[in-house]
Amino acid sequence: MLINYKFLNKKIIKIRKDFPFLKRIIYKIYNLIYFDNAATIQMPNNVIKVINEYNIYYNSNIHRGTHYLSNSATLAYERTRKIVCKFINAKYKEEIIFTKGTTESINMVSNSYGFKLKKGNEILISIMEHHSNIIPWKILSEKKKLKLKIIPVNDKGLVDIKKYKRLFTKKTKLVVITHVSNVSGVINPIKKLSIIAHKKKSLILVDGAQAISHKKIDVQKLNVDFYVFSSHKSYGPTGVGILYVRLDILRCMVPWQFGGEMVRNFTFFKKKINFSEVPYKFEAGTQAICNIIAFYTSLKWLKKNLNFIKIWEKILIFYLIKKLNNIKNIHILGKNKRISVLSFIIEGINSHDIGLLLDQYGIAIRTGNHCVQPMLNNYGINTVCRISFAIYNSLEEIKLFVNFLKKIIKIFLY
Ligand code: PLP
């Protein structure tokens, strides 16, 4: 691939102007370098503008109003459902449910679809899952006496397909797996995994939290039954999550949360409650209306920039690995193709110390167990340093980061 760096640089300078947070000066000295995008990605100007406009001009509750403000908010809210549907190529907009994040989406599936599972049924779960895709299944398995079976990874950090196939039995009802690891950045071959799962008559839930802002997602091509992600990891605000469920499955699911908006009519004198149609019966109470409306603008922005993001983040990761490979005592987790996330440890230095010292230079990285303790334990470590990129990161920032990292290593090791 021929890369025109001059063009890329110009584009990055222009894009960075779209992100006001980059103007932050840390400790009154340093320009902020933000490498914690896997935790939360920053919002571009036009998304922030929509949030402000909503609060000034049409803050109101949706669906149940007869007045102008409520109608405008309802239209904008439902417009987001349509764009999410298109963005992930779902077949019907009714397959899209708003939640408050990836975590709540998974909890909804475990409490709704999961509730129908029977004693002895099995769920396959990969060892590289974020705790939000482990704990709900662990709790469910205890409550319903289900069996959780761990899908192992090989030494490259990839799912071991042969071992995966062998885990299935007639009792396997569900596979739960992340699309991209939030620690190693490794991409799982979801299409392959879902074909196997379906052949074995199991459903598959994919955690797309770390994939959605880095690669094109097509739920029909991937052939998944459930796909979940968060707005704040896709250039949108916090408090919004998406749960995609294939319509035939969704129609058989019972609601998990109960209250206003999700019943068609109710009387104390009948036992049966008449719930609203899908997806509304899964959206009880008042949602994060403002942020859901703003998420429309995030996805429009993401769609426009996704091809460039894919190219640019590849360059950033390649450059980072090249630079880190020159550092003695460093161990990078995973050896495979990765997406915009990289974790490492430096022998003899605590990862938290590295994070704290980098912060003194205005550099935000993530340190800790990243809510994936089973995977880290598998590697025999407790904490790592994680670098994760978004569109606005630059080669210059990586250069500065590596220089400061080398300084820190010198302080500790020499
Ligand atoms: N899954 C993965 C892979 C993640 O990285 C995260 C958050 O970092 C989550 C799930 C949880 O997302 P949220 O906190 O938005 O619910």
Coordinates of C-alpha atoms and ligand atoms in Angstrom, one line a residue:
M1 CA 0.0 0.0 0.0
L2 CA 1.4 3.4 -1.0
I3 CA 1.0 5.9 1.9
N4 CA 0.9 9.6 1.3
Y5 CA 2.1 10.9 4.7
K6 CA 1.8 14.5 3.7
F7 CA -1.9 14.1 2.9
L8 CA -2.5 12.0 6.1
N9 CA -0.8 14.7 8.3
K10 CA -2.9 17.5 6.8
K11 CA -6.0 15.4 7.4
I12 CA -5.0 14.7 11.0
I13 CA -4.4 18.4 11.7
K14 CA -7.9 19.2 10.4
I15 CA -9.5 16.4 12.4
R16 CA -7.8 17.4 15.6
K17 CA -9.5 20.8 15.3
D18 CA -12.8 19.0 15.6
F19 CA -12.0 17.8 19.2
P20 CA -12.0 20.6 21.7
F21 CA -10.6 18.4 24.5
L22 CA -7.2 18.5 22.8
K23 CA -6.8 22.1 23.9
R24 CA -6.5 20.9 27.5
I25 CA -3.2 21.8 29.2
I26 CA -2.4 19.4 32.0
Y27 CA -0.7 20.6 35.2
K28 CA -0.5 24.0 33.5
I29 CA 2.5 22.7 31.3
Y30 CA 1.8 19.8 29.0
N31 CA -0.6 19.4 26.1
L32 CA -2.8 16.5 26.8
I33 CA -1.9 13.2 25.1
Y34 CA -4.9 11.0 25.4
F35 CA -4.2 7.3 24.9
D36 CA -7.1 5.9 26.9
N37 CA -9.6 5.6 24.1
A38 CA -10.5 2.0 24.8
A39 CA -12.1 3.2 28.0
T40 CA -13.9 6.2 26.5
I41 CA -13.4 8.0 23.2
Q42 CA -13.8 11.8 23.1
M43 CA -16.6 13.5 21.2
P44 CA -16.3 15.8 18.2
N45 CA -17.6 19.3 18.3
N46 CA -20.8 18.6 16.4
V47 CA -21.9 15.9 18.9
I48 CA -21.3 18.3 21.8
K49 CA -23.3 21.0 19.9
V50 CA -26.3 18.6 19.6
I51 CA -26.2 17.9 23.3
N52 CA -26.2 21.6 24.1
E53 CA -28.9 22.4 21.6
Y54 CA -31.1 19.6 23.0
N55 CA -30.9 21.0 26.5
I56 CA -31.6 24.5 25.4
Y57 CA -34.3 24.0 22.8
Y58 CA -36.2 20.7 23.1
N59 CA -35.5 18.9 26.4
S60 CA -38.7 16.9 26.9
N61 CA -40.0 13.3 27.3
I62 CA -40.6 11.1 24.3
H63 CA -43.4 9.0 22.9
R64 CA -46.1 10.1 25.4
G65 CA -46.4 13.8 24.6
T66 CA -48.8 15.6 22.3
H67 CA -46.9 18.8 22.2
Y68 CA -44.2 20.2 19.8
L69 CA -41.2 19.6 22.0
S70 CA -42.1 16.0 22.8
N71 CA -42.8 15.3 19.2
S72 CA -39.4 16.8 18.0
A73 CA -37.6 14.7 20.7
T74 CA -39.4 11.6 19.7
L75 CA -38.6 12.0 16.1
A76 CA -34.9 12.6 16.8
Y77 CA -34.8 9.6 19.2
E78 CA -36.3 7.3 16.7
R79 CA -34.0 8.7 14.0
T80 CA -31.1 7.3 16.1
R81 CA -32.6 3.8 16.1
K82 CA -32.8 4.0 12.3
I83 CA -29.2 5.0 11.9
V84 CA -27.9 2.3 14.3
C85 CA -29.9 -0.2 12.3
K86 CA -28.2 0.9 9.1
F87 CA -24.8 1.3 10.7
I88 CA -24.6 -2.3 11.7
N89 CA -26.8 -3.5 8.8
A90 CA -29.5 -5.0 11.0
K91 CA -32.5 -6.1 9.0
Y92 CA -35.2 -4.3 11.0
K93 CA -35.1 -1.2 13.2
E94 CA -37.1 -3.1 15.8
E95 CA -34.0 -5.2 16.4
I96 CA -32.3 -2.2 18.0
I97 CA -32.8 -1.6 21.8
F98 CA -31.4 1.3 23.7
T99 CA -29.8 0.6 27.0
K100 CA -27.3 2.5 29.1
G101 CA -24.2 0.7 27.9
T102 CA -22.7 -2.6 26.8
T103 CA -22.9 -3.8 30.4
E104 CA -26.6 -3.2 30.6
S105 CA -27.2 -4.8 27.2
I106 CA -25.5 -8.0 28.3
N107 CA -27.4 -8.0 31.6
M108 CA -30.6 -7.6 29.6
V109 CA -29.8 -10.7 27.6
S110 CA -28.7 -12.8 30.6
N111 CA -31.9 -11.8 32.5
S112 CA -34.2 -12.3 29.6
Y113 CA -33.0 -14.9 27.1
G114 CA -30.9 -16.4 29.9
F115 CA -33.8 -16.8 32.2
K116 CA -35.4 -19.3 29.9
L117 CA -32.3 -21.6 30.1
K118 CA -32.7 -24.8 32.0
K119 CA -30.7 -26.6 34.6
G120 CA -27.7 -28.3 33.0
N121 CA -27.7 -26.1 29.9
E122 CA -24.2 -24.9 28.9
I123 CA -22.8 -21.5 27.9
L124 CA -19.4 -21.2 26.2
I125 CA -17.4 -18.1 27.3
S126 CA -14.0 -17.0 26.2
I127 CA -11.2 -16.4 28.7
M128 CA -10.5 -13.0 27.2
E129 CA -13.9 -11.5 28.1
H130 CA -14.3 -8.2 30.0
H131 CA -15.9 -8.7 33.4
S132 CA -19.1 -7.2 32.0
N133 CA -19.4 -10.3 29.8
I134 CA -18.5 -12.7 32.5
I135 CA -20.2 -11.7 35.8
P136 CA -23.8 -11.7 34.4
W137 CA -23.3 -15.2 33.1
K138 CA -21.6 -16.4 36.3
I139 CA -24.5 -15.1 38.4
L140 CA -27.0 -16.6 36.0
S141 CA -25.2 -20.0 36.0
E142 CA -25.4 -20.1 39.8
K143 CA -29.1 -19.1 39.9
K144 CA -30.2 -21.5 37.1
K145 CA -27.6 -24.3 37.7
L146 CA -26.1 -23.9 34.2
K147 CA -22.6 -24.9 33.2
L148 CA -20.0 -22.2 32.1
K149 CA -17.3 -23.7 29.8
I150 CA -14.2 -21.6 29.1
I151 CA -13.1 -21.2 25.5
P152 CA -9.3 -21.1 25.7
V153 CA -6.8 -19.0 23.6
N154 CA -3.5 -20.1 22.1
D155 CA -0.2 -18.4 22.8
K156 CA -0.9 -15.8 20.1
G157 CA -3.9 -14.7 22.2
L158 CA -6.3 -16.1 19.6
V159 CA -9.3 -18.4 20.2
D160 CA -8.3 -22.0 19.7
I161 CA -10.9 -23.1 17.1
K162 CA -10.2 -26.9 17.5
K163 CA -10.7 -26.7 21.2
Y164 CA -13.7 -24.4 20.7
K165 CA -15.4 -27.0 18.5
R166 CA -14.8 -29.7 21.0
L167 CA -16.6 -27.8 23.8
F168 CA -20.0 -28.1 22.2
T169 CA -22.5 -30.7 23.4
K170 CA -26.3 -31.0 22.9
K171 CA -26.7 -28.9 26.0
T172 CA -24.8 -25.9 24.6
K173 CA -27.3 -23.0 24.2
L174 CA -25.1 -19.9 23.9
V175 CA -21.6 -18.7 23.0
V176 CA -20.5 -15.3 24.5
I177 CA -17.4 -13.7 23.1
T178 CA -15.8 -10.4 22.5
H179 CA -15.2 -9.2 18.9
V180 CA -12.0 -7.4 19.9
S181 CA -10.0 -7.9 23.1
N182 CA -9.8 -4.7 25.2
V183 CA -6.3 -5.8 26.4
S184 CA -4.5 -7.3 23.4
G185 CA -6.6 -5.7 20.6
V186 CA -6.8 -9.2 19.0
I187 CA -9.8 -9.6 16.6
N188 CA -11.8 -12.8 17.0
P189 CA -13.0 -14.5 13.8
I190 CA -16.7 -14.0 14.6
K191 CA -18.1 -15.3 11.3
K192 CA -16.3 -18.5 11.7
L193 CA -17.3 -18.9 15.4
S194 CA -20.9 -18.1 14.6
I195 CA -21.1 -20.7 11.8
I196 CA -19.8 -23.3 14.2
A197 CA -22.2 -22.2 17.0
H198 CA -25.3 -22.3 14.7
K199 CA -24.3 -25.7 13.3
K200 CA -24.3 -26.9 16.9
K201 CA -27.7 -25.3 17.4
S202 CA -26.4 -22.7 19.8
L203 CA -26.9 -18.9 19.7
I204 CA -24.0 -16.4 19.8
L205 CA -23.7 -13.1 21.6
V206 CA -20.9 -10.8 20.5
D207 CA -19.5 -8.0 22.7
G208 CA -18.6 -5.3 20.1
A209 CA -17.6 -2.6 22.6
Q210 CA -14.0 -2.5 21.3
A211 CA -14.9 -3.1 17.6
I212 CA -17.6 -0.6 16.8
S213 CA -15.4 2.5 16.2
H214 CA -12.6 0.7 14.4
K215 CA -14.1 -1.6 11.8
K216 CA -17.3 -2.0 9.7
I217 CA -19.8 -4.1 11.5
D218 CA -22.4 -6.1 9.6
V219 CA -24.5 -8.2 11.9
Q220 CA -26.1 -10.1 9.1
K221 CA -22.8 -11.0 7.5
L222 CA -21.3 -11.9 10.9
N223 CA -24.5 -14.0 11.4
V224 CA -24.7 -13.2 15.1
D225 CA -27.8 -13.4 17.3
F226 CA -26.9 -10.7 19.8
Y227 CA -24.5 -7.8 19.3
V228 CA -23.8 -5.2 22.0
F229 CA -21.8 -1.9 22.2
S230 CA -21.6 1.5 23.9
S231 CA -22.0 5.0 22.5
H232 CA -19.1 6.4 24.6
K233 CA -16.7 4.1 22.8
S234 CA -18.0 5.3 19.4
Y235 CA -17.4 9.1 19.6
G236 CA -20.7 9.5 21.4
P237 CA -21.8 10.5 25.0
T238 CA -21.9 8.2 28.0
G239 CA -25.1 6.5 29.2
V240 CA -26.1 5.0 25.9
G241 CA -25.8 1.4 24.8
I242 CA -27.1 -0.7 22.0
L243 CA -28.5 -4.2 22.1
Y244 CA -29.1 -5.8 18.8
V245 CA -31.2 -9.0 18.9
R246 CA -32.4 -10.9 15.8
L247 CA -36.1 -10.2 15.5
D248 CA -37.3 -13.8 15.8
I249 CA -35.3 -14.3 19.0
L250 CA -36.4 -10.9 20.4
R251 CA -40.1 -11.7 19.9
C252 CA -39.6 -14.7 22.2
M253 CA -37.9 -12.8 24.9
V254 CA -39.6 -11.5 28.0
P255 CA -38.9 -8.0 29.4
W256 CA -36.4 -7.7 32.2
Q257 CA -37.2 -4.2 33.5
F258 CA -40.7 -3.1 34.1
G259 CA -42.5 0.2 34.4
G260 CA -43.8 3.0 32.2
E261 CA -43.6 3.0 28.4
M262 CA -43.4 -0.8 28.2
V263 CA -47.1 -1.7 28.8
R264 CA -49.9 -1.2 26.3
N265 CA -52.6 -1.2 28.8
F266 CA -52.9 -2.3 32.4
T267 CA -55.6 -3.2 34.9
F268 CA -55.4 -4.6 38.4
F269 CA -58.3 -6.9 37.5
K270 CA -56.4 -9.1 35.0
K271 CA -53.5 -11.3 35.7
K272 CA -51.8 -11.0 32.3
I273 CA -50.0 -7.7 31.6
N274 CA -50.2 -6.5 28.0
F275 CA -46.7 -5.4 27.0
S276 CA -45.9 -3.0 24.2
E277 CA -44.5 -4.2 20.9
V278 CA -40.7 -4.8 20.5
P279 CA -38.5 -2.9 21.0
Y280 CA -40.5 -0.7 23.3
K281 CA -41.2 -3.4 25.8
F282 CA -37.5 -3.5 26.5
E283 CA -37.1 0.2 27.1
A284 CA -38.9 0.7 30.4
G285 CA -38.9 4.2 31.9
T286 CA -37.2 7.3 30.6
Q287 CA -34.1 6.7 28.6
A288 CA -31.0 8.9 28.2
I289 CA -33.0 10.8 25.5
C290 CA -30.5 13.6 25.0
N291 CA -27.5 11.4 24.6
I292 CA -29.4 8.9 22.4
I293 CA -30.3 11.8 20.1
A294 CA -26.7 13.0 20.1
F295 CA -25.5 9.5 19.2
Y296 CA -27.1 9.9 15.8
T297 CA -24.5 12.6 15.0
S298 CA -21.7 10.4 16.4
L299 CA -22.6 7.6 14.1
K300 CA -23.0 9.9 11.1
W301 CA -19.5 11.3 11.9
L302 CA -18.1 7.8 12.4
K303 CA -19.6 6.5 9.1
K304 CA -17.9 9.4 7.2
N305 CA -14.5 8.8 8.8
L306 CA -14.4 5.0 9.3
N307 CA -12.3 4.2 6.2
F308 CA -9.8 6.8 7.3
I309 CA -9.8 5.6 10.9
K310 CA -8.9 2.0 9.7
I311 CA -5.9 3.2 7.7
W312 CA -4.7 5.8 10.3
E313 CA -5.0 3.5 13.4
K314 CA -3.0 0.8 11.5
I315 CA -0.2 3.3 11.0
L316 CA -0.3 4.4 14.6
I317 CA -0.1 0.8 16.0
F318 CA 2.6 -0.1 13.5
Y319 CA 4.7 2.9 14.5
L320 CA 4.1 2.3 18.3
I321 CA 5.2 -1.3 18.0
K322 CA 8.3 -0.3 16.1
K323 CA 9.2 2.2 18.8
L324 CA 8.4 -0.1 21.7
N325 CA 10.4 -3.0 20.2
N326 CA 13.6 -0.9 20.8
I327 CA 12.9 -0.9 24.6
K328 CA 14.7 -3.5 26.7
N329 CA 12.6 -5.5 29.2
I330 CA 9.3 -4.7 27.5
H331 CA 6.7 -7.5 26.9
I332 CA 3.8 -6.8 24.6
L333 CA 0.7 -8.9 25.1
G334 CA -0.5 -10.9 22.1
K335 CA 1.4 -11.5 18.8
N336 CA -1.3 -11.2 16.3
K337 CA -3.0 -8.6 14.1
R338 CA -4.6 -6.1 16.4
I339 CA -7.0 -3.1 16.5
S340 CA -5.7 0.1 18.0
V341 CA -5.2 -1.4 21.4
L342 CA -1.9 -2.6 22.8
S343 CA -0.9 -3.7 26.4
F344 CA 2.6 -4.1 27.7
I345 CA 4.5 -4.7 30.9
I346 CA 8.0 -3.6 31.7
E347 CA 10.0 -6.1 33.8
G348 CA 10.8 -4.7 37.2
I349 CA 8.4 -1.7 37.1
N350 CA 4.9 -1.7 38.5
S351 CA 2.4 -0.7 35.7
H352 CA 0.6 1.8 38.0
D353 CA 3.9 3.6 38.7
I354 CA 4.4 4.0 34.9
G355 CA 0.8 5.3 34.5
L356 CA 1.2 7.8 37.4
L357 CA 4.5 9.1 36.1
L358 CA 3.3 9.5 32.5
D359 CA 0.4 11.5 33.9
Q360 CA 2.9 13.9 35.3
Y361 CA 3.9 14.6 31.7
G362 CA 0.2 15.0 30.6
I363 CA 0.0 11.5 29.1
A364 CA -3.2 9.5 29.8
I365 CA -2.8 5.8 29.5
R366 CA -4.7 3.0 31.3
T367 CA -3.1 0.8 33.9
G368 CA -4.6 -2.1 35.9
N369 CA -6.4 -5.3 35.2
H370 CA -8.8 -3.7 32.7
C371 CA -11.6 -5.9 34.0
V372 CA -10.2 -9.0 32.3
Q373 CA -8.6 -10.8 35.3
P374 CA -9.1 -14.3 33.9
M375 CA -7.1 -13.5 30.8
L376 CA -4.3 -11.7 32.8
N377 CA -4.1 -14.6 35.3
N378 CA -3.8 -16.9 32.3
Y379 CA -0.7 -14.9 31.3
G380 CA 0.5 -15.0 34.9
I381 CA 0.3 -11.2 35.5
N382 CA -1.9 -8.9 37.5
T383 CA -1.7 -5.5 35.8
V384 CA -0.6 -4.1 32.5
C385 CA -0.2 -0.7 30.8
R386 CA -2.6 -0.1 28.0
I387 CA -2.3 2.3 25.0
S388 CA -5.4 2.7 22.9
F389 CA -5.8 5.0 19.9
A390 CA -8.6 7.0 18.2
I391 CA -8.6 9.0 15.0
Y392 CA -7.2 12.2 16.7
N393 CA -3.9 10.6 17.9
S394 CA -0.7 11.5 16.1
L395 CA 2.7 10.0 15.4
E396 CA 4.2 13.0 17.2
E397 CA 2.3 12.0 20.4
I398 CA 3.6 8.5 20.2
K399 CA 7.2 9.8 19.8
L400 CA 6.7 12.0 22.9
F401 CA 5.1 9.1 24.9
V402 CA 8.0 6.7 24.0
N403 CA 10.6 9.4 25.0
F404 CA 8.9 9.9 28.4
L405 CA 8.5 6.1 28.9
K406 CA 12.3 5.7 28.3
K407 CA 13.0 8.5 30.9
I408 CA 10.8 6.7 33.5
I409 CA 12.5 3.3 32.8
K410 CA 15.9 5.0 33.4
I411 CA 14.7 6.4 36.7
F412 CA 13.6 2.9 37.9
L413 CA 16.2 0.6 36.4
Y414 CA 19.5 2.4 36.3
Ligands
PLP1 N1 -16.8 -5.0 26.9 C1 -15.6 -4.6 26.6 C2 -14.7 -5.4 25.7 C3 -15.1 -3.4 27.1 O1 -13.9 -3.0 26.8 C4 -15.9 -2.7 28.0 C5 -15.4 -1.4 28.6 O2 -14.3 -1.1 28.6 C6 -17.2 -3.2 28.3 C7 -17.6 -4.4 27.7 C8 -18.1 -2.4 29.2 O3 -18.6 -1.3 28.5 P1 -19.5 -0.3 29.3 O4 -18.8 0.2 30.5 O5 -19.7 0.9 28.3 O6 -20.8 -0.9 29.6

